[in-house]
Amino acid sequence: MGKFMLSFILGIALGDWLSVFSAAAFNHHRRATTCDFSNTFALSVEEQNLNQQLPNYGLFGPTLIQKAGFVPQVNQISNNFCGADSFDKAKQSVREAGKLLFQFAVGRAQDDNTGGEVNRYDDRPLYWARLTLTKAIKQWKSGFEMSDDARKELVTTFDLASRGLDSVSFPTGNSARRVMVAGFDPFQLNADIRTANPSGAIALQLSGKTFNTSSGPIVVHAVVLPVLYGENGFDDGVVEAAFGPALQDAERRPDGIVTISQGLPEQFDIERWAGGWRGGFPDNNNVKSTGPVPPAAGWPQPNINFIETTLPYQQMQDAATGPFKVRYNTEFCEWPKGSPTTEPCIRHDSGVPASDSIPAEGGGGDYLSNESMYRANRLRVGLELTNLRGGHLHVPVLGFPDGNAPSDQKFEKKRLDIISQALQLVEAELERENVTGKIVLKIAKDERGEFAVSLRNASGFTQYRFHQEQVRVF
């Protein structure tokens, strides 16, 4: 069976559908299911990357899936949706399949006894398994009539579920604090097919976990975001679909939201500002997009140029969390009102953006990491949850294994160091002082004449900003 399973994955990558799927393929099930596939449906650049070879390794994505033990899950999922005899049944099947794939990836990542040739902290098997199955759904010749739009709906349903969006379920009540986290897929695979993303690995380690802290338990749920502008990406509202339902649920609402992505070498950055602009760097399908961050249909869309973090950055910096420096990044870049956005923006190392300026970059730049913070917190502000903690954490660059190796000891150690410190920073983000009645008040005036008043007690953190004429001295 093992040899067949590997041939199934390799067949998907090569497009050799009919030789791979047959009744014999599923002889370990009680009822065999025959799947037929067609190569006439267009594939994304990401899906085409399943054909990319790594020297002395073979097809990188399919081989990694096999070595990580994902093949039985992929086979089971394909068998299930191939047996659907209507669109509704197919949609239900792919939703359950996506959820199953994500939960399998989380379980594997968090199990100390995970075996196989691929380290349990590796985020890449989930990425490549997801693409294998979106390709299969696109090219599946169903036994019922299905329009192109209906097929896209199946792909979207599976994709969102396989990112953890259907697995977020916080407890009710005040017995535990709740935090929701989002990591990212690998990106820039055109440069190196071996690319991993430690933020995705962090999400897999955090999802569903409860941390017992000195001030009470913290429950975490996590999702993994795509590095895409268009279909099934940010333009389709994937960030809002991830965070929106949780933020709208008054009984289970998270106390904090954190988007996480890969940033600069050898340091963590807690970003102060997110800007509502995207700069055009290509996504994983080689699509470019420049201009204001688009709205997401069906969600509150306040018109905000820059959004400021409400994460307790000093508290996070003060926590003894690991070997990497933790920086509070106060940089941003703006165009003065009326300026052409084709000109260089005015960069600031600190301070507050002008209320009427055009945003060019948040602290984390103008790519999808900045946009994830902007979208999640635009939603938070739009839902009037201004006291809820929200922001973005950039983690250190992971880099690559030596030579053409798919992995090595140095690569795996650095990933583990990044993950371990990130988990402690997330815990510190919701840690609170175990001192009843103690209130910390901080008042600071910036160079624009605005006062920032921060109140922090055992219940949480609130920040207010006033113009000078609004402040009464007494």
mmCIF file of N, CA and C in Angstrom, residues 3-63:
data_model
loop_
_atom_site.group_PDB
_atom_site.id
_atom_site.type_symbol
_atom_site.label_atom_id
_atom_site.label_comp_id
_atom_site.label_asym_id
_atom_site.label_seq_id
_atom_site.Cartn_x
_atom_site.Cartn_y
_atom_site.Cartn_z
ATOM 1 N N LYS A 3 3.742 1.813 -1.415
ATOM 2 C CA LYS A 3 4.235 2.160 -2.739
ATOM 3 C C LYS A 3 3.142 2.814 -3.563
ATOM 4 N N PHE A 4 1.907 2.297 -3.424
ATOM 5 C CA PHE A 4 0.826 2.908 -4.188
ATOM 6 C C PHE A 4 0.566 4.336 -3.730
ATOM 7 N N MET A 5 0.577 4.540 -2.410
ATOM 8 C CA MET A 5 0.293 5.879 -1.893
ATOM 9 C C MET A 5 1.287 6.887 -2.443
ATOM 10 N N LEU A 6 2.562 6.507 -2.487
ATOM 11 C CA LEU A 6 3.558 7.419 -3.035
ATOM 12 C C LEU A 6 3.277 7.668 -4.511
ATOM 13 N N SER A 7 2.897 6.621 -5.256
ATOM 14 C CA SER A 7 2.607 6.807 -6.676
ATOM 15 C C SER A 7 1.402 7.714 -6.875
ATOM 16 N N PHE A 8 0.448 7.673 -5.932
ATOM 17 C CA PHE A 8 -0.721 8.559 -5.981
ATOM 18 C C PHE A 8 -0.290 10.023 -5.915
ATOM 19 N N ILE A 9 0.556 10.326 -4.936
ATOM 20 C CA ILE A 9 1.019 11.701 -4.776
ATOM 21 C C ILE A 9 1.827 12.136 -5.985
ATOM 22 N N LEU A 10 2.759 11.301 -6.423
ATOM 23 C CA LEU A 10 3.586 11.659 -7.567
ATOM 24 C C LEU A 10 2.731 11.791 -8.819
ATOM 25 N N GLY A 11 1.699 10.956 -8.915
ATOM 26 C CA GLY A 11 0.808 11.045 -10.059
ATOM 27 C C GLY A 11 0.055 12.348 -10.091
ATOM 28 N N ILE A 12 -0.370 12.816 -8.921
ATOM 29 C CA ILE A 12 -1.039 14.118 -8.855
ATOM 30 C C ILE A 12 -0.103 15.211 -9.341
ATOM 31 N N ALA A 13 1.143 15.164 -8.887
ATOM 32 C CA ALA A 13 2.094 16.195 -9.277
ATOM 33 C C ALA A 13 2.341 16.180 -10.775
ATOM 34 N N LEU A 14 2.382 14.993 -11.367
ATOM 35 C CA LEU A 14 2.702 14.870 -12.783
ATOM 36 C C LEU A 14 1.474 14.958 -13.679
ATOM 37 N N GLY A 15 0.288 14.924 -13.061
ATOM 38 C CA GLY A 15 -0.931 14.988 -13.846
ATOM 39 C C GLY A 15 -1.336 13.650 -14.441
ATOM 40 N N ASP A 16 -0.739 12.543 -14.009
ATOM 41 C CA ASP A 16 -1.037 11.219 -14.558
ATOM 42 C C ASP A 16 -2.214 10.625 -13.811
ATOM 43 N N TRP A 17 -3.385 11.233 -14.023
ATOM 44 C CA TRP A 17 -4.524 10.936 -13.171
ATOM 45 C C TRP A 17 -5.080 9.531 -13.360
ATOM 46 N N LEU A 18 -5.315 9.148 -14.603
ATOM 47 C CA LEU A 18 -6.039 7.903 -14.828
ATOM 48 C C LEU A 18 -5.244 6.687 -14.382
ATOM 49 N N SER A 19 -3.917 6.778 -14.450
ATOM 50 C CA SER A 19 -3.104 5.640 -14.015
ATOM 51 C C SER A 19 -3.015 5.566 -12.505
ATOM 52 N N VAL A 20 -3.361 6.654 -11.840
ATOM 53 C CA VAL A 20 -3.234 6.689 -10.386
ATOM 54 C C VAL A 20 -4.540 6.315 -9.708
ATOM 55 N N PHE A 21 -5.644 6.923 -10.153
ATOM 56 C CA PHE A 21 -6.923 6.662 -9.500
ATOM 57 C C PHE A 21 -7.633 5.508 -10.188
ATOM 58 N N SER A 22 -7.922 4.508 -9.449
ATOM 59 C CA SER A 22 -8.684 3.373 -9.952
ATOM 60 C C SER A 22 -9.346 2.717 -8.758
ATOM 61 N N ALA A 23 -10.220 1.791 -9.031
ATOM 62 C CA ALA A 23 -10.861 1.088 -7.919
ATOM 63 C C ALA A 23 -9.826 0.390 -7.067
ATOM 64 N N ALA A 24 -8.779 -0.112 -7.705
ATOM 65 C CA ALA A 24 -7.740 -0.815 -6.949
ATOM 66 C C ALA A 24 -7.009 0.107 -6.003
ATOM 67 N N ALA A 25 -7.049 1.403 -6.311
ATOM 68 C CA ALA A 25 -6.347 2.354 -5.458
ATOM 69 C C ALA A 25 -6.900 2.351 -4.058
ATOM 70 N N PHE A 26 -8.145 1.989 -3.913
ATOM 71 C CA PHE A 26 -8.788 2.080 -2.619
ATOM 72 C C PHE A 26 -9.239 0.703 -2.128
ATOM 73 N N ASN A 27 -8.435 -0.315 -2.440
ATOM 74 C CA ASN A 27 -8.831 -1.662 -2.058
ATOM 75 C C ASN A 27 -8.767 -1.888 -0.567
ATOM 76 N N HIS A 28 -8.240 -0.899 0.179
ATOM 77 C CA HIS A 28 -8.230 -1.035 1.623
ATOM 78 C C HIS A 28 -9.522 -0.500 2.237
ATOM 79 N N HIS A 29 -10.425 0.051 1.388
ATOM 80 C CA HIS A 29 -11.740 0.479 1.854
ATOM 81 C C HIS A 29 -12.767 -0.604 1.531
ATOM 82 N N ARG A 30 -13.854 -0.595 2.221
ATOM 83 C CA ARG A 30 -14.881 -1.612 1.992
ATOM 84 C C ARG A 30 -15.520 -1.458 0.618
ATOM 85 N N ARG A 31 -15.683 -0.200 0.181
ATOM 86 C CA ARG A 31 -16.303 0.020 -1.119
ATOM 87 C C ARG A 31 -15.359 0.850 -1.969
ATOM 88 N N ALA A 32 -14.938 0.278 -3.081
ATOM 89 C CA ALA A 32 -13.983 0.977 -3.938
ATOM 90 C C ALA A 32 -14.659 2.161 -4.617
ATOM 91 N N THR A 33 -13.897 3.233 -4.811
ATOM 92 C CA THR A 33 -14.389 4.417 -5.485
ATOM 93 C C THR A 33 -13.451 4.737 -6.632
ATOM 94 N N THR A 34 -14.015 4.927 -7.820
ATOM 95 C CA THR A 34 -13.198 5.249 -8.980
ATOM 96 C C THR A 34 -13.249 6.748 -9.210
ATOM 97 N N CYS A 35 -12.081 7.354 -9.368
ATOM 98 C CA CYS A 35 -11.997 8.788 -9.639
ATOM 99 C C CYS A 35 -11.423 9.005 -11.026
ATOM 100 N N ASP A 36 -12.052 9.889 -11.779
ATOM 101 C CA ASP A 36 -11.517 10.301 -13.075
ATOM 102 C C ASP A 36 -11.144 11.772 -12.989
ATOM 103 N N PHE A 37 -10.104 12.131 -13.732
ATOM 104 C CA PHE A 37 -9.606 13.495 -13.677
ATOM 105 C C PHE A 37 -9.353 14.011 -15.084
ATOM 106 N N SER A 38 -9.364 15.318 -15.206
ATOM 107 C CA SER A 38 -9.130 15.966 -16.490
ATOM 108 C C SER A 38 -8.055 17.020 -16.332
ATOM 109 N N ASN A 39 -7.208 17.152 -17.339
ATOM 110 C CA ASN A 39 -6.152 18.164 -17.297
ATOM 111 C C ASN A 39 -6.584 19.477 -17.946
ATOM 112 N N THR A 40 -7.869 19.632 -18.218
ATOM 113 C CA THR A 40 -8.326 20.821 -18.938
ATOM 114 C C THR A 40 -8.522 22.025 -18.027
ATOM 115 N N PHE A 41 -8.553 21.824 -16.717
ATOM 116 C CA PHE A 41 -8.782 22.934 -15.792
ATOM 117 C C PHE A 41 -7.463 23.620 -15.458
ATOM 118 N N ALA A 42 -7.481 24.944 -15.485
ATOM 119 C CA ALA A 42 -6.258 25.710 -15.245
ATOM 120 C C ALA A 42 -5.816 25.577 -13.796
ATOM 121 N N LEU A 43 -4.517 25.452 -13.616
ATOM 122 C CA LEU A 43 -3.932 25.352 -12.283
ATOM 123 C C LEU A 43 -3.234 26.651 -11.928
ATOM 124 N N SER A 44 -3.149 26.927 -10.634
ATOM 125 C CA SER A 44 -2.436 28.110 -10.162
ATOM 126 C C SER A 44 -0.933 27.880 -10.251
ATOM 127 N N VAL A 45 -0.178 28.951 -10.138
ATOM 128 C CA VAL A 45 1.286 28.835 -10.101
ATOM 129 C C VAL A 45 1.713 27.967 -8.929
ATOM 130 N N GLU A 46 1.056 28.149 -7.770
ATOM 131 C CA GLU A 46 1.395 27.335 -6.605
ATOM 132 C C GLU A 46 1.200 25.850 -6.899
ATOM 133 N N GLU A 47 0.083 25.508 -7.532
ATOM 134 C CA GLU A 47 -0.183 24.097 -7.839
ATOM 135 C C GLU A 47 0.796 23.558 -8.870
ATOM 136 N N GLN A 48 1.176 24.388 -9.823
ATOM 137 C CA GLN A 48 2.166 23.962 -10.811
ATOM 138 C C GLN A 48 3.525 23.694 -10.169
ATOM 139 N N ASN A 49 3.780 24.334 -9.035
ATOM 140 C CA ASN A 49 5.054 24.116 -8.336
ATOM 141 C C ASN A 49 5.185 22.700 -7.779
ATOM 142 N N LEU A 50 4.099 21.931 -7.776
ATOM 143 C CA LEU A 50 4.197 20.525 -7.381
ATOM 144 C C LEU A 50 5.122 19.742 -8.310
ATOM 145 N N ASN A 51 5.390 20.293 -9.491
ATOM 146 C CA ASN A 51 6.280 19.633 -10.449
ATOM 147 C C ASN A 51 7.743 20.020 -10.267
ATOM 148 N N GLN A 52 8.045 20.879 -9.292
ATOM 149 C CA GLN A 52 9.418 21.351 -9.114
ATOM 150 C C GLN A 52 10.285 20.274 -8.466
ATOM 151 N N GLN A 53 11.452 20.065 -9.061
ATOM 152 C CA GLN A 53 12.391 19.051 -8.583
ATOM 153 C C GLN A 53 13.431 19.666 -7.650
ATOM 154 N N LEU A 54 13.881 18.875 -6.695
ATOM 155 C CA LEU A 54 15.037 19.209 -5.868
ATOM 156 C C LEU A 54 16.109 18.171 -6.169
ATOM 157 N N PRO A 55 17.324 18.595 -6.520
ATOM 158 C CA PRO A 55 18.373 17.629 -6.855
ATOM 159 C C PRO A 55 18.561 16.577 -5.767
ATOM 160 N N ASN A 56 18.656 15.342 -6.192
ATOM 161 C CA ASN A 56 18.885 14.187 -5.307
ATOM 162 C C ASN A 56 17.733 13.940 -4.328
ATOM 163 N N TYR A 57 16.568 14.513 -4.627
ATOM 164 C CA TYR A 57 15.406 14.360 -3.741
ATOM 165 C C TYR A 57 14.162 13.978 -4.530
ATOM 166 N N GLY A 58 14.049 14.506 -5.733
ATOM 167 C CA GLY A 58 12.866 14.256 -6.548
ATOM 168 C C GLY A 58 11.922 15.436 -6.528
ATOM 169 N N LEU A 59 10.653 15.178 -6.830
ATOM 170 C CA LEU A 59 9.634 16.224 -6.770
ATOM 171 C C LEU A 59 9.509 16.680 -5.321
ATOM 172 N N PHE A 60 9.847 17.946 -5.057
ATOM 173 C CA PHE A 60 10.021 18.356 -3.666
ATOM 174 C C PHE A 60 8.738 18.219 -2.851
ATOM 175 N N GLY A 61 7.656 18.869 -3.292
ATOM 176 C CA GLY A 61 6.419 18.841 -2.514
ATOM 177 C C GLY A 61 5.869 17.445 -2.309
ATOM 178 N N PRO A 62 5.646 16.669 -3.378
ATOM 179 C CA PRO A 62 5.112 15.317 -3.206
ATOM 180 C C PRO A 62 5.996 14.412 -2.357
ATOM 181 N N THR A 63 7.312 14.517 -2.521
ATOM 182 C CA THR A 63 8.203 13.662 -1.728
ATOM 183 C C THR A 63 8.156 14.047 -0.255
#
